[in-house]
Coordinates of C-alpha atoms in Angstrom, one line a residue:
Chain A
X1 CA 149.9 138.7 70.9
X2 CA 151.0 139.2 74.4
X3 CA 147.8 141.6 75.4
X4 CA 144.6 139.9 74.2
X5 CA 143.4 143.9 73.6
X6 CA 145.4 147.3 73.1
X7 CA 145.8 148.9 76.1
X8 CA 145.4 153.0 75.7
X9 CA 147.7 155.4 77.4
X10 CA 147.2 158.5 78.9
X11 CA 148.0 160.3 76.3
X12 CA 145.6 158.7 74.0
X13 CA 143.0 159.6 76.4
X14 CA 143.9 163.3 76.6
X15 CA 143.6 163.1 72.4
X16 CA 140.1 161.8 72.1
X17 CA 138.9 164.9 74.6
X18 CA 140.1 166.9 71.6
X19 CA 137.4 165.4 69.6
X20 CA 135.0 167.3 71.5
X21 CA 136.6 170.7 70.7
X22 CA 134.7 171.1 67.5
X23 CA 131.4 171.0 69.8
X24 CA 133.3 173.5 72.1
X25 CA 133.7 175.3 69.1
X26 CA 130.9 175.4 67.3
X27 CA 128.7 176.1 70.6
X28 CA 130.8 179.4 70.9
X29 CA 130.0 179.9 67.5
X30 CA 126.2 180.1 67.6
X31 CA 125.8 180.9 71.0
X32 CA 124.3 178.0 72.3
X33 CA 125.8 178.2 75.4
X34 CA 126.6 174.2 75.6
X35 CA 130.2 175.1 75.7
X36 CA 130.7 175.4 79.5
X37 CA 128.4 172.6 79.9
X38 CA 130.0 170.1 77.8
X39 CA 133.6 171.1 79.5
X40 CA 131.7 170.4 82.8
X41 CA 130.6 167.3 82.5
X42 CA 133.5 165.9 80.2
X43 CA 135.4 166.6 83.3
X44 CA 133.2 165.3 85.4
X45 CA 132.8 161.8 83.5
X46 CA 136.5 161.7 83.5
X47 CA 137.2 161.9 87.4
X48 CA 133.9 159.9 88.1
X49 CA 135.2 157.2 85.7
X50 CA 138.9 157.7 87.0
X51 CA 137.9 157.9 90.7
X52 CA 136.0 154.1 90.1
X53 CA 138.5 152.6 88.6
X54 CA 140.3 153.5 91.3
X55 CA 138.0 152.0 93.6
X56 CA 137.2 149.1 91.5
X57 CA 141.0 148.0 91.3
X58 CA 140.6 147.8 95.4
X59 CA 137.5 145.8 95.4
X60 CA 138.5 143.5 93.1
X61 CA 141.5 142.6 95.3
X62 CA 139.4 142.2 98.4
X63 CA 137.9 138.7 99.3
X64 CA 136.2 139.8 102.5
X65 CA 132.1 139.5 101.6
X66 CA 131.3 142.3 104.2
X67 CA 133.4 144.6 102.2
X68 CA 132.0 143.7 98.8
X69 CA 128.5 143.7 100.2
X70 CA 129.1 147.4 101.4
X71 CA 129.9 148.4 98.0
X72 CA 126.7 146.9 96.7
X73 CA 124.6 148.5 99.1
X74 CA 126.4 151.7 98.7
X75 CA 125.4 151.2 95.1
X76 CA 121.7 150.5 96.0
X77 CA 121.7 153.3 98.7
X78 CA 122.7 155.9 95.9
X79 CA 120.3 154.4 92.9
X80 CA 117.2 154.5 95.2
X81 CA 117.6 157.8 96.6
X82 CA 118.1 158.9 92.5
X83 CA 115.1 156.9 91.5
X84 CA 113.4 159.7 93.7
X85 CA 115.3 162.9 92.6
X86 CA 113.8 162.4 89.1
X87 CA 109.9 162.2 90.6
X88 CA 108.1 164.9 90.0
X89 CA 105.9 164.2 92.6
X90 CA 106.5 162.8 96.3
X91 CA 104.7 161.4 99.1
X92 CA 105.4 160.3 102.9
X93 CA 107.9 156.8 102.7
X94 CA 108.4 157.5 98.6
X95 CA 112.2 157.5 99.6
X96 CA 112.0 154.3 101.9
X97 CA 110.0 152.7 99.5
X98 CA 111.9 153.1 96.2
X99 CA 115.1 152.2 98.2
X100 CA 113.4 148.2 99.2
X101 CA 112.1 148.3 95.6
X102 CA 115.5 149.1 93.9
X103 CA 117.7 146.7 96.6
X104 CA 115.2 144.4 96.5
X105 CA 115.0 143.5 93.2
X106 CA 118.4 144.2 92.0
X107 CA 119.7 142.0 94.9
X108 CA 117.8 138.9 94.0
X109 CA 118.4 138.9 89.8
X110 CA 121.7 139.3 90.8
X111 CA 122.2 137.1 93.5
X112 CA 120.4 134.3 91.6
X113 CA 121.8 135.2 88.1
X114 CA 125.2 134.4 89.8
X115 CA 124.8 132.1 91.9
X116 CA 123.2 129.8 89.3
X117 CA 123.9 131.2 86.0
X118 CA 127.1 132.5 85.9
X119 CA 128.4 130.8 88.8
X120 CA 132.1 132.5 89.5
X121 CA 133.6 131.2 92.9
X122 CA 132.8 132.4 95.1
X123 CA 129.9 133.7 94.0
X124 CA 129.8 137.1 95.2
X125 CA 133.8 138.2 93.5
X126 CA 133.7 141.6 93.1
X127 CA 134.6 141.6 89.4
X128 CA 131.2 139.7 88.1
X129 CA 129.3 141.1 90.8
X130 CA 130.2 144.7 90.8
X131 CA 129.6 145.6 87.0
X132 CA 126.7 142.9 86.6
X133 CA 124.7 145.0 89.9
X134 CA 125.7 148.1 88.2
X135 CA 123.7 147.2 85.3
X136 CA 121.1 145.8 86.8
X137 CA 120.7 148.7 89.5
X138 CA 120.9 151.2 87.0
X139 CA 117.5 149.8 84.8
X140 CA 115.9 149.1 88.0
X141 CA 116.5 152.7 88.7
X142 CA 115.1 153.8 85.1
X143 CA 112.0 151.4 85.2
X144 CA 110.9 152.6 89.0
X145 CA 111.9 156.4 88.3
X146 CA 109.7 156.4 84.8
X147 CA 107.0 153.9 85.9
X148 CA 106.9 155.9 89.6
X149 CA 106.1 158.7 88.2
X150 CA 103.5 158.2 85.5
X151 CA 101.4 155.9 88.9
X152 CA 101.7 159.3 90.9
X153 CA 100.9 162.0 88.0
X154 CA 97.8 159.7 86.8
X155 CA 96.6 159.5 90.9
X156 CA 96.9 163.3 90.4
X157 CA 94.9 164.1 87.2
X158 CA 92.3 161.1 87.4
X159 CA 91.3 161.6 91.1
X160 CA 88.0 162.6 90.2
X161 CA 87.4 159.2 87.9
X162 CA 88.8 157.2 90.8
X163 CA 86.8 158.0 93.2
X164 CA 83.5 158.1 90.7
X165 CA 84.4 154.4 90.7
X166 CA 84.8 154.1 94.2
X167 CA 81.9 155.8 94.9
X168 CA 80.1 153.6 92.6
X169 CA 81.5 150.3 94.6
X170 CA 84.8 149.6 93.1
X171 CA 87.1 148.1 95.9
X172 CA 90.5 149.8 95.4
X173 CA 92.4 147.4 93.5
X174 CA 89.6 147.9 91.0
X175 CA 89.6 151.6 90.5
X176 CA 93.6 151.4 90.7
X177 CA 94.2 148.7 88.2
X178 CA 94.2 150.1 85.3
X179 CA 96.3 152.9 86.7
X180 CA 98.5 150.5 87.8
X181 CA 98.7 148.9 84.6
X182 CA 99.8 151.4 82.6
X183 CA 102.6 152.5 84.7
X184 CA 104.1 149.1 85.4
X185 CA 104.0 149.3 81.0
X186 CA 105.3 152.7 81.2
X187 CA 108.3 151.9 83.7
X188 CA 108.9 148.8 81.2
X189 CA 109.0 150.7 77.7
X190 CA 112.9 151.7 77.6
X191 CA 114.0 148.2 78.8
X192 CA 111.6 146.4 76.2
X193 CA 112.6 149.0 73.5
X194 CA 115.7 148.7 73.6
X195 CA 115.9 144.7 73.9
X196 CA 113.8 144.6 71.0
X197 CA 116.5 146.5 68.8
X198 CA 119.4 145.1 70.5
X199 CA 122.1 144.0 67.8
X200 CA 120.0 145.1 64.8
X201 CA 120.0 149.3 65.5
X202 CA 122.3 149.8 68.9
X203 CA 125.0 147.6 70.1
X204 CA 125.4 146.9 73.5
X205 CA 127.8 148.7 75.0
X206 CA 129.0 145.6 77.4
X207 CA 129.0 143.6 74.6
X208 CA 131.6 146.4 72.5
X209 CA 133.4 146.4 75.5
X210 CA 134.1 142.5 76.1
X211 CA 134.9 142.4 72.2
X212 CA 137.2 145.2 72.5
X213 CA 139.1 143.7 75.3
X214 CA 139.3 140.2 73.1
X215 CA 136.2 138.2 74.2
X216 CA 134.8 136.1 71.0
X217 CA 132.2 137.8 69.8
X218 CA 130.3 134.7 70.6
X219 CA 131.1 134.6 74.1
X220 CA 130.1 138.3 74.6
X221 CA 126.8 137.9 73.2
X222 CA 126.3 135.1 75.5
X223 CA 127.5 137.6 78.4
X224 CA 125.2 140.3 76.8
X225 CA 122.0 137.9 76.6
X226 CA 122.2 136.6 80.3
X227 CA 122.6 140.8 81.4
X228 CA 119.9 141.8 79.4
X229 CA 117.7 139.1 80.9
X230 CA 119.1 140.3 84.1
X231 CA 118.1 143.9 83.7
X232 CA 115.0 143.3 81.9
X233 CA 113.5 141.0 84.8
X234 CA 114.9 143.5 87.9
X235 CA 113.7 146.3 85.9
X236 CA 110.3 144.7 85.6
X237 CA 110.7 143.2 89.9
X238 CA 111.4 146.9 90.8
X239 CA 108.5 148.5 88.9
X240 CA 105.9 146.2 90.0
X241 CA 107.7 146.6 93.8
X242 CA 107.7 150.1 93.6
X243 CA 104.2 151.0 92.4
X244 CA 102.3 148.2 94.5
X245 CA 104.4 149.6 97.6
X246 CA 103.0 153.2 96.4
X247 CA 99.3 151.7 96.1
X248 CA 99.2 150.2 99.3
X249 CA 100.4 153.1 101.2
X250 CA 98.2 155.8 98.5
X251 CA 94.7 153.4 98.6
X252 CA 93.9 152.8 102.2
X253 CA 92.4 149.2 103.3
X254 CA 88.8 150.9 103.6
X255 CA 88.8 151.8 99.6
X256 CA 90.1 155.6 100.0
X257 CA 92.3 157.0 97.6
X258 CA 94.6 159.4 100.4
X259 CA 95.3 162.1 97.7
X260 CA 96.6 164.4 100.3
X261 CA 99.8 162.6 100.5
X262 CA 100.6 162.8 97.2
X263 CA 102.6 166.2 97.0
X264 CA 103.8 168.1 94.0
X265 CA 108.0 168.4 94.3
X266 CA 108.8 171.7 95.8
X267 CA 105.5 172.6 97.4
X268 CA 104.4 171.9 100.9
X269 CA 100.9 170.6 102.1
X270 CA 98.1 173.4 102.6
X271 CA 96.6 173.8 106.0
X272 CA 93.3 173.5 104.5
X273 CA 94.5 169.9 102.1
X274 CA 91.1 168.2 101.4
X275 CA 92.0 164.6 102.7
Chain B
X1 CA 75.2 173.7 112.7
X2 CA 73.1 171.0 114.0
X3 CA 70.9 169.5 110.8
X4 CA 68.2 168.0 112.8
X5 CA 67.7 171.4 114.7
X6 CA 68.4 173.5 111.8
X7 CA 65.5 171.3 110.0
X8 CA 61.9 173.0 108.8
X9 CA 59.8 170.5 107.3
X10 CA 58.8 172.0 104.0
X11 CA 56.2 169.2 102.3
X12 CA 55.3 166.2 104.0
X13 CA 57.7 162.9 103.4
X14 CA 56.3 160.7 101.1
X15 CA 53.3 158.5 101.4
X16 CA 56.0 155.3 102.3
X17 CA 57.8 157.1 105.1
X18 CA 55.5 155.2 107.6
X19 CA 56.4 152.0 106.9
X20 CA 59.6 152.3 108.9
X21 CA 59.8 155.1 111.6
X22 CA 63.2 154.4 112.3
X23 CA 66.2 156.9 110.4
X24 CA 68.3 154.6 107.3
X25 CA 71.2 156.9 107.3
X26 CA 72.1 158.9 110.6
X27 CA 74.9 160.9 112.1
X28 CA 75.9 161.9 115.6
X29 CA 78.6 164.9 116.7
X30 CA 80.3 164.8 113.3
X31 CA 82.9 167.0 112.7
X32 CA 85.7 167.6 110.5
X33 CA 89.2 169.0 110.6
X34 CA 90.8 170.6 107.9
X35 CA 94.6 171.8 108.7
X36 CA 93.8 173.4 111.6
X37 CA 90.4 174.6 110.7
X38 CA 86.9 173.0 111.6
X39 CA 85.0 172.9 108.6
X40 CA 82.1 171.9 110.1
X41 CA 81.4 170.4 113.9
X42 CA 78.7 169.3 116.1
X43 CA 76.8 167.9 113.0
X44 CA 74.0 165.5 113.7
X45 CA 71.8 164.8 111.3
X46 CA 69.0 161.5 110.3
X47 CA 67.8 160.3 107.4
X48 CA 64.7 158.7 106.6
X49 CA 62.7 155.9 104.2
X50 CA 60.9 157.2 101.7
X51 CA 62.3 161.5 101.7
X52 CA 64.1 163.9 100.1
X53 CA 66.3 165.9 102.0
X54 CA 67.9 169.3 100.3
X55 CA 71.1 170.8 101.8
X56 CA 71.8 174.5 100.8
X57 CA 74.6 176.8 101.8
X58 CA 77.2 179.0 100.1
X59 CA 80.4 177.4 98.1
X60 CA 82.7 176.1 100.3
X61 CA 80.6 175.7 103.0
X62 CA 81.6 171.5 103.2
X63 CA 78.1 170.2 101.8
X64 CA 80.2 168.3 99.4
X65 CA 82.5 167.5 101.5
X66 CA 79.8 166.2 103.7
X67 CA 78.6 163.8 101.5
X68 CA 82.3 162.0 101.1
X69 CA 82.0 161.8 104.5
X70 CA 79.4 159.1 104.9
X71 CA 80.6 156.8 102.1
X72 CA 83.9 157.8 103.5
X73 CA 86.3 158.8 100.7
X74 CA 87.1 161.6 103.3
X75 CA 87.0 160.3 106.7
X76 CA 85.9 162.0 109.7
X77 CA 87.2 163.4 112.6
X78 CA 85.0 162.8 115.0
X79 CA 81.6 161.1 115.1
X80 CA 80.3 158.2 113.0
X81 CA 77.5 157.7 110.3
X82 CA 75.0 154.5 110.8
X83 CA 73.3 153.4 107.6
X84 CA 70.9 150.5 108.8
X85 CA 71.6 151.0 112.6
X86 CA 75.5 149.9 112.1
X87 CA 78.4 152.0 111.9
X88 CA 79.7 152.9 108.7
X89 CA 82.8 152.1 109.0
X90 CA 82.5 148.5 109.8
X91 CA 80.7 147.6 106.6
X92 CA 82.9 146.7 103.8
X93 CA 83.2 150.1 101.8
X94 CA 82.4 148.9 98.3
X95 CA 79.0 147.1 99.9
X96 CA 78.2 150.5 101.7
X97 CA 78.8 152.4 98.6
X98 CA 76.7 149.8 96.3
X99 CA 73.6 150.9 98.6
X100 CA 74.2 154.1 99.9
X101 CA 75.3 156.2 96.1
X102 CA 77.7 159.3 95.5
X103 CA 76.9 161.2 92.5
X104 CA 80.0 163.7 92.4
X105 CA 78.9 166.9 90.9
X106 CA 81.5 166.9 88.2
X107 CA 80.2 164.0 86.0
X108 CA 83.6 161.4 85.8
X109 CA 83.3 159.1 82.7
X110 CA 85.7 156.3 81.2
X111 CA 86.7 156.6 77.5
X112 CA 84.2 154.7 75.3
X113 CA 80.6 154.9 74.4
X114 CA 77.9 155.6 76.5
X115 CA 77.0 152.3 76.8
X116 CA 80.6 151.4 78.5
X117 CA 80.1 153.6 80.6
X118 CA 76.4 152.1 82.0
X119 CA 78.5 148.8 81.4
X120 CA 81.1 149.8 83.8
X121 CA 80.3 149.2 87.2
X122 CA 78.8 145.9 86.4
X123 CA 82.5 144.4 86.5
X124 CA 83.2 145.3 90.0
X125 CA 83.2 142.7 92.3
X126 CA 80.2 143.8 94.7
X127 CA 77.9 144.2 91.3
X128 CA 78.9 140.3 90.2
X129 CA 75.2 139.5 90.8
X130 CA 73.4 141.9 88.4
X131 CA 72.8 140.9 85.2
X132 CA 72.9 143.2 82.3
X133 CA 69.7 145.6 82.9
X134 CA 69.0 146.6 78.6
X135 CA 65.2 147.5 79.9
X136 CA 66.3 149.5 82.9
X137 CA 68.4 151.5 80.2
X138 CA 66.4 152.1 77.3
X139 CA 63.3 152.7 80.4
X140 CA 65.8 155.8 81.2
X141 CA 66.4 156.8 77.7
X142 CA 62.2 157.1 77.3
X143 CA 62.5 159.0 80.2
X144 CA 65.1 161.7 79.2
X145 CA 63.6 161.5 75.5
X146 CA 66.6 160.3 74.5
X147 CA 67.2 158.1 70.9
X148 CA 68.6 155.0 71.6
X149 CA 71.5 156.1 69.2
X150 CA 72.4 157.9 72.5
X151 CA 74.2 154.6 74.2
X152 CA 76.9 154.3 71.3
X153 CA 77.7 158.1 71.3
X154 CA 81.1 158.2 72.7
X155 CA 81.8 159.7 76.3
X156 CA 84.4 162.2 75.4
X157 CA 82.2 164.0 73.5
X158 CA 79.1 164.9 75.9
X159 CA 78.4 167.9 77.1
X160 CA 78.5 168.4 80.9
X161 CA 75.0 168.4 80.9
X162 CA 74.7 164.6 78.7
X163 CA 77.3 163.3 81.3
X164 CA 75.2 164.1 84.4
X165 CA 72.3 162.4 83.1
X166 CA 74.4 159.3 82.0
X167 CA 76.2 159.6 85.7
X168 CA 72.6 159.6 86.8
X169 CA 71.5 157.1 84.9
X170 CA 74.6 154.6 86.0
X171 CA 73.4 155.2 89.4
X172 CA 70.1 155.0 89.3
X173 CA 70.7 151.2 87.4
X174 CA 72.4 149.8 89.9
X175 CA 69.7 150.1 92.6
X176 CA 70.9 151.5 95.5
X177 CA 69.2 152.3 98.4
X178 CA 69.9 155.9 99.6
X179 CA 71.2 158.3 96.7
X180 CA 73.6 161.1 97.9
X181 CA 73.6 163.7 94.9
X182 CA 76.0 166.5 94.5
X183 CA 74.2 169.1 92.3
X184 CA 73.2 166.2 89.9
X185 CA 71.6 168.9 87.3
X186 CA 73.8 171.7 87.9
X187 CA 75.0 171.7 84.0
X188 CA 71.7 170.5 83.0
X189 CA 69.5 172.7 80.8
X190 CA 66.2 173.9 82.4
X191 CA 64.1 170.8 80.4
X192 CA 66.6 168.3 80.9
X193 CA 66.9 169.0 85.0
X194 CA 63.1 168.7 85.0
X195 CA 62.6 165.5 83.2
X196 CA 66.0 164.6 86.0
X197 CA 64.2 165.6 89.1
X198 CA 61.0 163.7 88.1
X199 CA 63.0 160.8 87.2
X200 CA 64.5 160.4 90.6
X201 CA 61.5 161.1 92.4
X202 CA 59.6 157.9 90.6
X203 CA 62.7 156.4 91.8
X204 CA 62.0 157.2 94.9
X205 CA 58.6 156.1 94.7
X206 CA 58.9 153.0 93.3
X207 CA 60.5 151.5 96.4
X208 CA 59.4 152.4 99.8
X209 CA 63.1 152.4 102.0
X210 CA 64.7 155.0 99.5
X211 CA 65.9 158.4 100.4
X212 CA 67.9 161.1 99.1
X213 CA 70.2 163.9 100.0
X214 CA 70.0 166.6 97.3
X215 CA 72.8 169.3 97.9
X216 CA 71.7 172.3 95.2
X217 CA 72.3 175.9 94.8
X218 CA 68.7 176.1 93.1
X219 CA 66.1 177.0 95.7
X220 CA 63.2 176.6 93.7
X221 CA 64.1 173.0 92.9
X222 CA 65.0 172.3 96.5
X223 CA 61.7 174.0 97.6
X224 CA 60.0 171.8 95.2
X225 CA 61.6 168.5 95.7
X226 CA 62.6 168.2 99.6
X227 CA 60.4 167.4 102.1
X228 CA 63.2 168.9 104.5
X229 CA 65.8 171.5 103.9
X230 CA 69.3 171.5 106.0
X231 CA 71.2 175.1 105.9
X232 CA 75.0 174.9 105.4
X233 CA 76.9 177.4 107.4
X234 CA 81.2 176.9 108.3
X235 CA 81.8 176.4 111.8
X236 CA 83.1 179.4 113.9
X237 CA 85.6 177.3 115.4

């Protein structure tokens, strides 16, 4: 065997879109209106995906670090501001602060994963570093998006029991804590859920991939194990990053929860906002 | 509004006020901005050992607002609030709050029984020192004829009136100094608000530097339990 996996033509490609015509179909049928949607974003995934390989094929031929740390910031850049999109609510620095929390942590699981686990040379080549950062940034993303959000909605609905306790001599860490808490868990939920079924309910899909392209299946799961790791700890870094960032900036240092900061997406603050 | 001149002395302080002429709680030129809107300014007020003090005025007038003020959960714009001759804001804020109380009008209670929620405050760090206070409770529940059954209800299930008096009685059990109470009986029934007002004021009795602000919409209960009434009005500015 000259190709250690089957490589798939074009062709092939445009085949397997057919598979999706009976959706197409059937939407039509019913009325569901998912028809135009699914043809959007089929397309969509397909010059995404063809536009970075595309892009990838260049990196992986450049040696320059500059160049491959550009990339990775692009990366960062573009999961930080999403980590925000998805909030439902907002306040002052949310964007600044979701952007450290995202490159921080995804920068230094990486950068240590491959600098001491992996250990390509150099240690930054583009073609362990770029897909392994993609993974990570992407949970890190989830985990601060999901754990972001539940901090800033229970600010919002428990105000009145936070500053009961404040009022009754809490200091702020105290009447955050348990808010805190259950966000960092909240953030944590889909990485931990899916770790705990990996292998048994979903396959990973790096994993299918490496087997598919001829890896031992041994070897993958080695690959998969050390990413999961990977994601699960940056996932957890960026959480925690995030949400203390958010405390610090939401509780000020004389024990006041600043509520008026913390804005509801798509409205602007009253004239009259109570601080 | 100027407190201090807006002031008519209504019942004499109680018997203790003598001990210490000098004001525990006072406030000079205190205003606050909301947006671009005073809601209140020029506000001086003092507070003494030993009184109650009853602020009136209509909703949204900023008597609540006023009362965040001093333990600052909303801070000022201008002017500062002493407690003990020092500025407020250079005490630590969970050792100001220990002494000098917020009761929020809308009674705020953790999940649990009643018991957790007496329990509660005890963990913080500036309460480290007070032991578990059983008599201080079951005292209370005497007080409020209350079974002692009442400490294991749980929370989620009291009525508004049931959580003011456990709100109340959380206060009142960590012995602070100066109680700032934002209609505490307001979803009380008549008996209940009673049996509350005469409970604080054998508080108040029972140690000569206390003092209370008592915001209420009831006249007749501020008439009857302030030795001073301040009107409420929004600025003009």
């Amino acid at each position: 065997m000259n190709d250690p996996y089957l490589p798939i033509s074009i062709g092939q490609v445009a085949l397997s879109a057919l598979l999706l015509l009976s959706h197409v179909g059937l939407s039509y049928q019913l009325r569901l209106g998912l028809g135009r949607t699914l043809i959007v974003a089929s397309v969509r995934m397909v010059v995404q995906l063809f536009l970075v390989a595309f892009v990838l094929e260049w990196i992986f031929t450049q040696r320059h670090p500059a160049i491959i740390l550009a990339m990775a910031l692009w990366m960062a850049g573009i999961a930080g501001i999403t980590s925000v999109q998805r909030q439902a609510h907002r306040f002052p620095g949310i964007y600044w602060e979701s952007l450290v929390s995202v490159l921080g942590s995804s920068f230094v699981i990486t950068g240590i994963s491959l600098a001491y686990i992996v250990r390509p040379a150099p240690f930054y080549d583009p073609q362990y570093m770029i897909p392994m950062l993609g993974m990570v940034l992407g949970n890190s993303l989830n985990g601060i998006s999901i754990g972001l959000d539940r901090f800033l909605s229970d600010l919002r609905t428990r105000k009145d029991w936070i500053e009961t306790i404040l009022a009754l001599g809490a200091t702020r860490w105290e009447a955050a804590h348990e808010i805190i808490r259950n966000a960092i868990r909240t953030g944590l939920i889909p990485t931990i859920n899916s770790m705990v079924v990996m292998g048994v309910v979903s396959l990973p899909g790096m994993m299918t991939g490496q087997i598919l392209a001829g890896a031992r299946p041994a070897d993958a799961v080695r690959y998969q194990i050390v990413i999961v790791f990977m994601i699960t700890a940056a996932a957890a870094l960026g959480t925690f990053g995030s949400i203390m960032l958010a405390y610090r900036r939401l509780f000020s240092p004389d024990h006041r929860l600043k509520s008026e900061l913390i804005l509801v997406k798509g409205t602007t603050p009253a004239q009259d906002t109570k601080p | 509004m100027t407190c201090t001149r807006a002031a008519r002395r209504k019942r004499p302080p109680s018997t203790h006020t003598v001990v210490n002429p000098n004001p525990i709680l006072e406030g000079q030129n205190l205003g606050l901005l909301l947006g671009r809107r005073w809601l209140w300014r020029n506000l001086s007020f003092s507070l003494f050992p030993g009184e109650i003090v009853g602020i009136r005025g209509r909703s949204g007038s900023g008597k609540s607002m006023f009362l965040r003020s001093i333990v600052g959960l909303t801070p000022l714009t201008e002017g500062t609030v002493r407690y003990q001759n020092r500025p407020c804001p250079d005490w630590h804020a969970p050792h100001l709050r220990a002494q000098v109380m917020l009761l929020p009008q809308k009674a705020s209670l953790t999940h649990g029984t009643v018991q957790d929620n007496l329990d509660l405050a005890r963990r913080f760090q500036v309460h480290h020192d007070r032991g578990t206070d059983a008599l201080t409770a079951i005292q209370m529940l005497e007080d409020f004829n209350l079974p002692e059954a009442f400490l294991q209800r749980n929370a989620e299930t009291l009525s508004g009136g049931e959580g003011q008096i456990v709100a109340l009685m959380r206060a009142l059990q960590l012995h602070p100094q100066i109680l700032l109470l934002d209609e505490p009986t307001s979803s009380m029934d008549p008996h209940s608000a009673d049996t509350a007002e005469r409970r604080l004021r054998k508080w108040l009795d029972e140690h000569p530097d206390r003092a209370i602000l008592w915001i209420s919409h009831d006249p007749d209960r501020l008439e009857r339990v302030s030795s001073r009434q301040w009107p409420f009005e929004d600025s003009t500015e």
